[in-house]
């Protein structure tokens, strides 16, 4: 079903997800304004972000809060690297899954403290690549998760980076979103997923998806990350 011909119920669901994302944008703006600074640990910043979120209406996060800096930005989501002190000339990833009322957001940004040109180049490449991949999806929105992952990898490589994760996104929705027990493929944008992104969920509703761009600079040993809603 196209967005133009969405039912009122589908339009409402999309609106709720977009509203949750807009609230996440506000949260990230305040994080950047109030909290990002050198000399504190990732763990301390994580706690400060949690406390700030509470003041903005976040009562829970549907996935663990990920705060990583320097070489820790190369670590996969599933791992927990040793705590690290954020330095004055550092690169920093913030990845949050705040729940606003009954709806999930999933939002990630990369920040650079200082003026390192290599870090700035990677940070500044993330958003354009994200929009390029999104544009290719909307040109053919019936593509599979595996096909979109391949596009994300190729776009990262065009800019001289390595795509730094085994997935480039996943579904998102009302909390908790749809899950398939023991299935780590069909609800992810990753290699081998032959299910179409446009497929409806088990509840019969249109699935909504997050698009993630992970860039790694293997020469300078750091990475960056950018994610937000793909299908709204």
mmCIF file of C-alpha atoms in Angstrom:
data_model
loop_
_atom_site.group_PDB
_atom_site.id
_atom_site.type_symbol
_atom_site.label_atom_id
_atom_site.label_comp_id
_atom_site.label_asym_id
_atom_site.label_seq_id
_atom_site.Cartn_x
_atom_site.Cartn_y
_atom_site.Cartn_z
ATOM 1 C CA UNK A 1 0.000 0.000 0.000
ATOM 2 C CA UNK A 2 1.459 3.381 -0.993
ATOM 3 C CA UNK A 3 1.611 6.268 1.465
ATOM 4 C CA UNK A 4 -0.744 8.194 -0.858
ATOM 5 C CA UNK A 5 -3.442 5.532 -0.463
ATOM 6 C CA UNK A 6 -2.834 4.637 3.183
ATOM 7 C CA UNK A 7 -5.879 3.909 5.323
ATOM 8 C CA UNK A 8 -6.646 6.324 8.191
ATOM 9 C CA UNK A 9 -5.331 3.706 10.617
ATOM 10 C CA UNK A 10 -2.047 3.361 8.716
ATOM 11 C CA UNK A 11 -1.697 7.127 8.470
ATOM 12 C CA UNK A 12 -2.212 7.412 12.227
ATOM 13 C CA UNK A 13 0.467 4.812 12.942
ATOM 14 C CA UNK A 14 2.925 6.633 10.714
ATOM 15 C CA UNK A 15 2.066 9.899 12.440
ATOM 16 C CA UNK A 16 2.713 8.407 15.893
ATOM 17 C CA UNK A 17 6.124 7.115 14.808
ATOM 18 C CA UNK A 18 7.054 10.436 13.249
ATOM 19 C CA UNK A 19 5.982 12.238 16.425
ATOM 20 C CA UNK A 20 8.195 9.927 18.509
ATOM 21 C CA UNK A 21 11.121 10.648 16.198
ATOM 22 C CA UNK A 22 10.588 14.407 16.447
ATOM 23 C CA UNK A 23 10.741 14.081 20.230
ATOM 24 C CA UNK A 24 13.961 12.103 19.855
ATOM 25 C CA UNK A 25 15.384 14.945 17.766
ATOM 26 C CA UNK A 26 14.647 17.332 20.633
ATOM 27 C CA UNK A 27 16.334 14.965 23.075
ATOM 28 C CA UNK A 28 19.462 14.758 20.910
ATOM 29 C CA UNK A 29 19.572 18.542 20.514
ATOM 30 C CA UNK A 30 19.601 18.885 24.285
ATOM 31 C CA UNK A 31 22.225 16.154 24.646
ATOM 32 C CA UNK A 32 24.523 18.011 22.268
ATOM 33 C CA UNK A 33 23.842 21.364 23.913
ATOM 34 C CA UNK A 34 24.075 20.300 27.551
ATOM 35 C CA UNK A 35 26.076 17.098 27.943
ATOM 36 C CA UNK A 36 28.714 16.416 25.291
ATOM 37 C CA UNK A 37 32.170 17.307 26.594
ATOM 38 C CA UNK A 38 35.609 15.793 27.096
ATOM 39 C CA UNK A 39 36.849 14.487 30.405
ATOM 40 C CA UNK A 40 33.881 12.315 31.361
ATOM 41 C CA UNK A 41 33.435 8.600 30.897
ATOM 42 C CA UNK A 42 31.039 6.981 28.457
ATOM 43 C CA UNK A 43 29.280 5.430 31.450
ATOM 44 C CA UNK A 44 28.802 8.802 33.143
ATOM 45 C CA UNK A 45 27.476 10.350 29.940
ATOM 46 C CA UNK A 46 25.096 7.415 29.556
ATOM 47 C CA UNK A 47 23.636 8.104 33.007
ATOM 48 C CA UNK A 48 23.349 11.831 32.311
ATOM 49 C CA UNK A 49 21.495 11.078 29.069
ATOM 50 C CA UNK A 50 19.093 8.809 30.932
ATOM 51 C CA UNK A 51 18.417 11.527 33.516
ATOM 52 C CA UNK A 52 17.911 14.158 30.811
ATOM 53 C CA UNK A 53 15.530 11.863 28.945
ATOM 54 C CA UNK A 54 13.349 11.534 32.012
ATOM 55 C CA UNK A 55 12.852 15.302 32.074
ATOM 56 C CA UNK A 56 11.666 15.122 28.435
ATOM 57 C CA UNK A 57 9.134 12.346 28.941
ATOM 58 C CA UNK A 58 11.238 9.245 28.278
ATOM 59 C CA UNK A 59 10.231 6.563 30.758
ATOM 60 C CA UNK A 60 11.990 3.634 29.085
ATOM 61 C CA UNK A 61 14.320 2.683 26.238
ATOM 62 C CA UNK A 62 13.457 -0.323 24.099
ATOM 63 C CA UNK A 63 17.128 -1.157 23.498
ATOM 64 C CA UNK A 64 20.257 -0.493 25.508
ATOM 65 C CA UNK A 65 21.672 3.025 25.343
ATOM 66 C CA UNK A 66 24.889 3.017 23.317
ATOM 67 C CA UNK A 67 27.476 5.720 24.035
ATOM 68 C CA UNK A 68 30.857 5.034 22.426
ATOM 69 C CA UNK A 69 33.910 7.111 21.654
ATOM 70 C CA UNK A 70 37.244 6.763 19.865
ATOM 71 C CA UNK A 71 38.148 3.140 19.065
ATOM 72 C CA UNK A 72 35.014 1.949 20.871
ATOM 73 C CA UNK A 73 33.014 3.276 17.898
ATOM 74 C CA UNK A 74 34.217 0.214 15.954
ATOM 75 C CA UNK A 75 32.613 -2.207 18.425
ATOM 76 C CA UNK A 76 29.448 -4.061 17.296
ATOM 77 C CA UNK A 77 26.175 -3.122 18.985
ATOM 78 C CA UNK A 78 25.909 -6.501 20.717
ATOM 79 C CA UNK A 79 29.231 -6.094 22.514
ATOM 80 C CA UNK A 80 30.062 -3.924 25.526
ATOM 81 C CA UNK A 81 33.569 -2.474 25.269
ATOM 82 C CA UNK A 82 35.439 -1.247 28.367
ATOM 83 C CA UNK A 83 34.383 2.165 29.647
ATOM 84 C CA UNK A 84 36.447 4.995 28.181
ATOM 85 C CA UNK A 85 37.096 8.647 29.014
ATOM 86 C CA UNK A 86 35.979 10.983 26.222
ATOM 87 C CA UNK A 87 38.922 13.029 24.955
ATOM 88 C CA UNK A 88 39.169 16.620 23.719
ATOM 89 C CA UNK A 89 39.727 15.610 20.079
ATOM 90 C CA UNK A 90 37.341 12.681 19.920
ATOM 91 C CA UNK A 91 34.557 11.137 17.869
ATOM 92 C CA UNK A 92 31.427 9.998 19.675
ATOM 93 C CA UNK A 93 28.372 7.872 18.841
ATOM 94 C CA UNK A 94 25.017 8.187 20.611
ATOM 95 C CA UNK A 95 22.415 5.506 19.777
ATOM 96 C CA UNK A 96 19.117 5.555 21.702
ATOM 97 C CA UNK A 97 15.773 3.777 21.505
ATOM 98 C CA UNK A 98 13.501 6.003 23.604
ATOM 99 C CA UNK A 99 9.842 5.119 24.018
ATOM 100 C CA UNK A 100 7.466 8.089 23.924
ATOM 101 C CA UNK A 101 4.058 7.125 25.248
ATOM 102 C CA UNK A 102 3.437 3.824 23.422
ATOM 103 C CA UNK A 103 5.662 4.406 20.394
ATOM 104 C CA UNK A 104 9.290 3.616 19.742
ATOM 105 C CA UNK A 105 11.916 5.914 18.332
ATOM 106 C CA UNK A 106 15.337 4.743 17.229
ATOM 107 C CA UNK A 107 17.793 7.514 16.580
ATOM 108 C CA UNK A 108 21.553 7.701 16.236
ATOM 109 C CA UNK A 109 24.035 10.470 15.601
ATOM 110 C CA UNK A 110 27.802 10.968 15.507
ATOM 111 C CA UNK A 111 29.595 13.946 17.048
ATOM 112 C CA UNK A 112 33.138 15.247 16.751
ATOM 113 C CA UNK A 113 34.863 17.103 19.567
ATOM 114 C CA UNK A 114 37.772 19.050 18.155
ATOM 115 C CA UNK A 115 38.960 19.618 14.604
ATOM 116 C CA UNK A 116 40.401 16.313 13.376
ATOM 117 C CA UNK A 117 39.775 16.426 9.593
ATOM 118 C CA UNK A 118 39.428 12.657 9.247
ATOM 119 C CA UNK A 119 36.786 12.471 11.973
ATOM 120 C CA UNK A 120 34.946 15.441 10.517
ATOM 121 C CA UNK A 121 35.008 13.888 7.044
ATOM 122 C CA UNK A 122 33.450 10.671 8.307
ATOM 123 C CA UNK A 123 30.833 12.484 10.378
ATOM 124 C CA UNK A 124 29.875 14.706 7.453
ATOM 125 C CA UNK A 125 29.558 11.740 5.079
ATOM 126 C CA UNK A 126 26.937 9.941 7.170
ATOM 127 C CA UNK A 127 23.845 12.025 6.513
ATOM 128 C CA UNK A 128 24.316 12.327 2.711
ATOM 129 C CA UNK A 129 24.861 8.574 2.415
ATOM 130 C CA UNK A 130 21.763 7.953 4.541
ATOM 131 C CA UNK A 131 19.639 10.107 2.240
ATOM 132 C CA UNK A 132 21.125 8.531 -0.886
ATOM 133 C CA UNK A 133 20.219 5.048 0.363
ATOM 134 C CA UNK A 134 16.763 6.208 1.417
ATOM 135 C CA UNK A 135 16.236 7.702 -2.042
ATOM 136 C CA UNK A 136 17.150 4.437 -3.727
ATOM 137 C CA UNK A 137 14.693 2.617 -1.463
ATOM 138 C CA UNK A 138 11.865 4.974 -2.392
ATOM 139 C CA UNK A 139 12.639 4.497 -6.085
ATOM 140 C CA UNK A 140 11.704 0.824 -5.584
ATOM 141 C CA UNK A 141 10.036 0.350 -2.233
ATOM 142 C CA UNK A 142 9.242 -3.313 -2.889
ATOM 143 C CA UNK A 143 12.920 -4.306 -2.684
ATOM 144 C CA UNK A 144 14.082 -6.896 -0.175
ATOM 145 C CA UNK A 145 16.019 -6.276 3.016
ATOM 146 C CA UNK A 146 19.033 -7.945 1.446
ATOM 147 C CA UNK A 147 18.903 -5.680 -1.595
ATOM 148 C CA UNK A 148 18.792 -2.531 0.504
ATOM 149 C CA UNK A 149 21.701 -3.743 2.615
ATOM 150 C CA UNK A 150 23.758 -4.233 -0.545
ATOM 151 C CA UNK A 151 22.956 -0.672 -1.619
ATOM 152 C CA UNK A 152 24.062 0.702 1.767
ATOM 153 C CA UNK A 153 27.368 -1.185 1.569
ATOM 154 C CA UNK A 154 28.072 0.070 -1.946
ATOM 155 C CA UNK A 155 27.292 3.693 -1.084
ATOM 156 C CA UNK A 156 29.664 3.555 1.903
ATOM 157 C CA UNK A 157 32.412 2.119 -0.270
ATOM 158 C CA UNK A 158 31.895 4.818 -2.935
ATOM 159 C CA UNK A 159 32.896 7.390 -0.309
ATOM 160 C CA UNK A 160 35.985 5.451 0.712
ATOM 161 C CA UNK A 161 34.642 3.857 3.884
ATOM 162 C CA UNK A 162 33.888 0.322 5.043
ATOM 163 C CA UNK A 163 30.278 -0.431 5.965
ATOM 164 C CA UNK A 164 30.716 -1.294 9.606
ATOM 165 C CA UNK A 165 27.821 -3.571 10.557
ATOM 166 C CA UNK A 166 26.079 -6.753 9.466
ATOM 167 C CA UNK A 167 22.769 -4.907 9.243
ATOM 168 C CA UNK A 168 21.564 -1.553 7.934
ATOM 169 C CA UNK A 169 18.293 -1.337 9.820
ATOM 170 C CA UNK A 170 15.281 -3.108 11.294
ATOM 171 C CA UNK A 171 11.590 -2.686 11.990
ATOM 172 C CA UNK A 172 10.187 -0.264 14.559
ATOM 173 C CA UNK A 173 6.656 0.323 15.818
ATOM 174 C CA UNK A 174 4.431 0.460 18.824
ATOM 175 C CA UNK A 175 6.215 -0.842 21.922
ATOM 176 C CA UNK A 176 7.098 -3.677 21.922
ATOM 177 C CA UNK A 177 7.425 -4.095 18.158
ATOM 178 C CA UNK A 178 6.895 -7.349 16.267
ATOM 179 C CA UNK A 179 9.450 -10.089 16.887
ATOM 180 C CA UNK A 180 9.896 -13.519 15.340
ATOM 181 C CA UNK A 181 11.416 -15.933 17.876
ATOM 182 C CA UNK A 182 14.902 -17.141 16.902
ATOM 183 C CA UNK A 183 14.704 -15.276 13.576
ATOM 184 C CA UNK A 184 17.524 -12.753 13.141
ATOM 185 C CA UNK A 185 16.915 -12.158 9.445
ATOM 186 C CA UNK A 186 13.392 -11.317 8.246
ATOM 187 C CA UNK A 187 12.954 -8.175 10.333
ATOM 188 C CA UNK A 188 16.401 -6.781 9.506
ATOM 189 C CA UNK A 189 17.990 -5.001 6.565
ATOM 190 C CA UNK A 190 20.843 -7.411 6.103
ATOM 191 C CA UNK A 191 22.469 -9.790 3.648
ATOM 192 C CA UNK A 192 20.345 -12.834 2.900
ATOM 193 C CA UNK A 193 16.961 -11.354 3.790
ATOM 194 C CA UNK A 194 14.752 -12.110 0.774
ATOM 195 C CA UNK A 195 11.589 -10.746 2.369
ATOM 196 C CA UNK A 196 10.305 -7.502 0.908
ATOM 197 C CA UNK A 197 10.498 -4.440 3.114
ATOM 198 C CA UNK A 198 6.934 -3.643 2.021
ATOM 199 C CA UNK A 199 5.563 -6.890 3.503
ATOM 200 C CA UNK A 200 2.933 -6.452 6.188
ATOM 201 C CA UNK A 201 3.500 -7.651 9.731
ATOM 202 C CA UNK A 202 1.801 -10.465 11.590
ATOM 203 C CA UNK A 203 -0.878 -7.991 12.717
ATOM 204 C CA UNK A 204 -1.700 -7.131 9.095
ATOM 205 C CA UNK A 205 -0.307 -3.619 9.380
ATOM 206 C CA UNK A 206 2.379 -2.023 7.236
ATOM 207 C CA UNK A 207 5.803 -2.531 8.774
ATOM 208 C CA UNK A 208 7.881 0.554 9.441
ATOM 209 C CA UNK A 209 11.637 0.481 9.251
ATOM 210 C CA UNK A 210 14.714 2.236 10.589
ATOM 211 C CA UNK A 211 17.636 2.794 8.201
ATOM 212 C CA UNK A 212 21.123 2.705 9.743
ATOM 213 C CA UNK A 213 24.369 3.807 8.150
ATOM 214 C CA UNK A 214 27.565 2.544 9.821
ATOM 215 C CA UNK A 215 30.855 3.892 8.471
ATOM 216 C CA UNK A 216 34.271 2.641 9.553
ATOM 217 C CA UNK A 217 37.625 4.228 8.819
ATOM 218 C CA UNK A 218 39.970 1.238 9.247
ATOM 219 C CA UNK A 219 43.091 3.337 8.686
ATOM 220 C CA UNK A 220 42.428 5.798 11.506
ATOM 221 C CA UNK A 221 40.504 3.232 13.590
ATOM 222 C CA UNK A 222 37.195 4.873 14.359
ATOM 223 C CA UNK A 223 33.641 4.765 13.078
ATOM 224 C CA UNK A 224 30.401 6.676 12.883
ATOM 225 C CA UNK A 225 26.692 6.006 12.831
ATOM 226 C CA UNK A 226 23.463 7.666 11.631
ATOM 227 C CA UNK A 227 19.942 6.283 11.902
ATOM 228 C CA UNK A 228 16.335 7.352 11.721
ATOM 229 C CA UNK A 229 13.002 6.383 10.149
ATOM 230 C CA UNK A 230 13.141 5.086 6.582
ATOM 231 C CA UNK A 231 9.473 4.519 5.771
ATOM 232 C CA UNK A 232 7.860 7.738 7.074
#
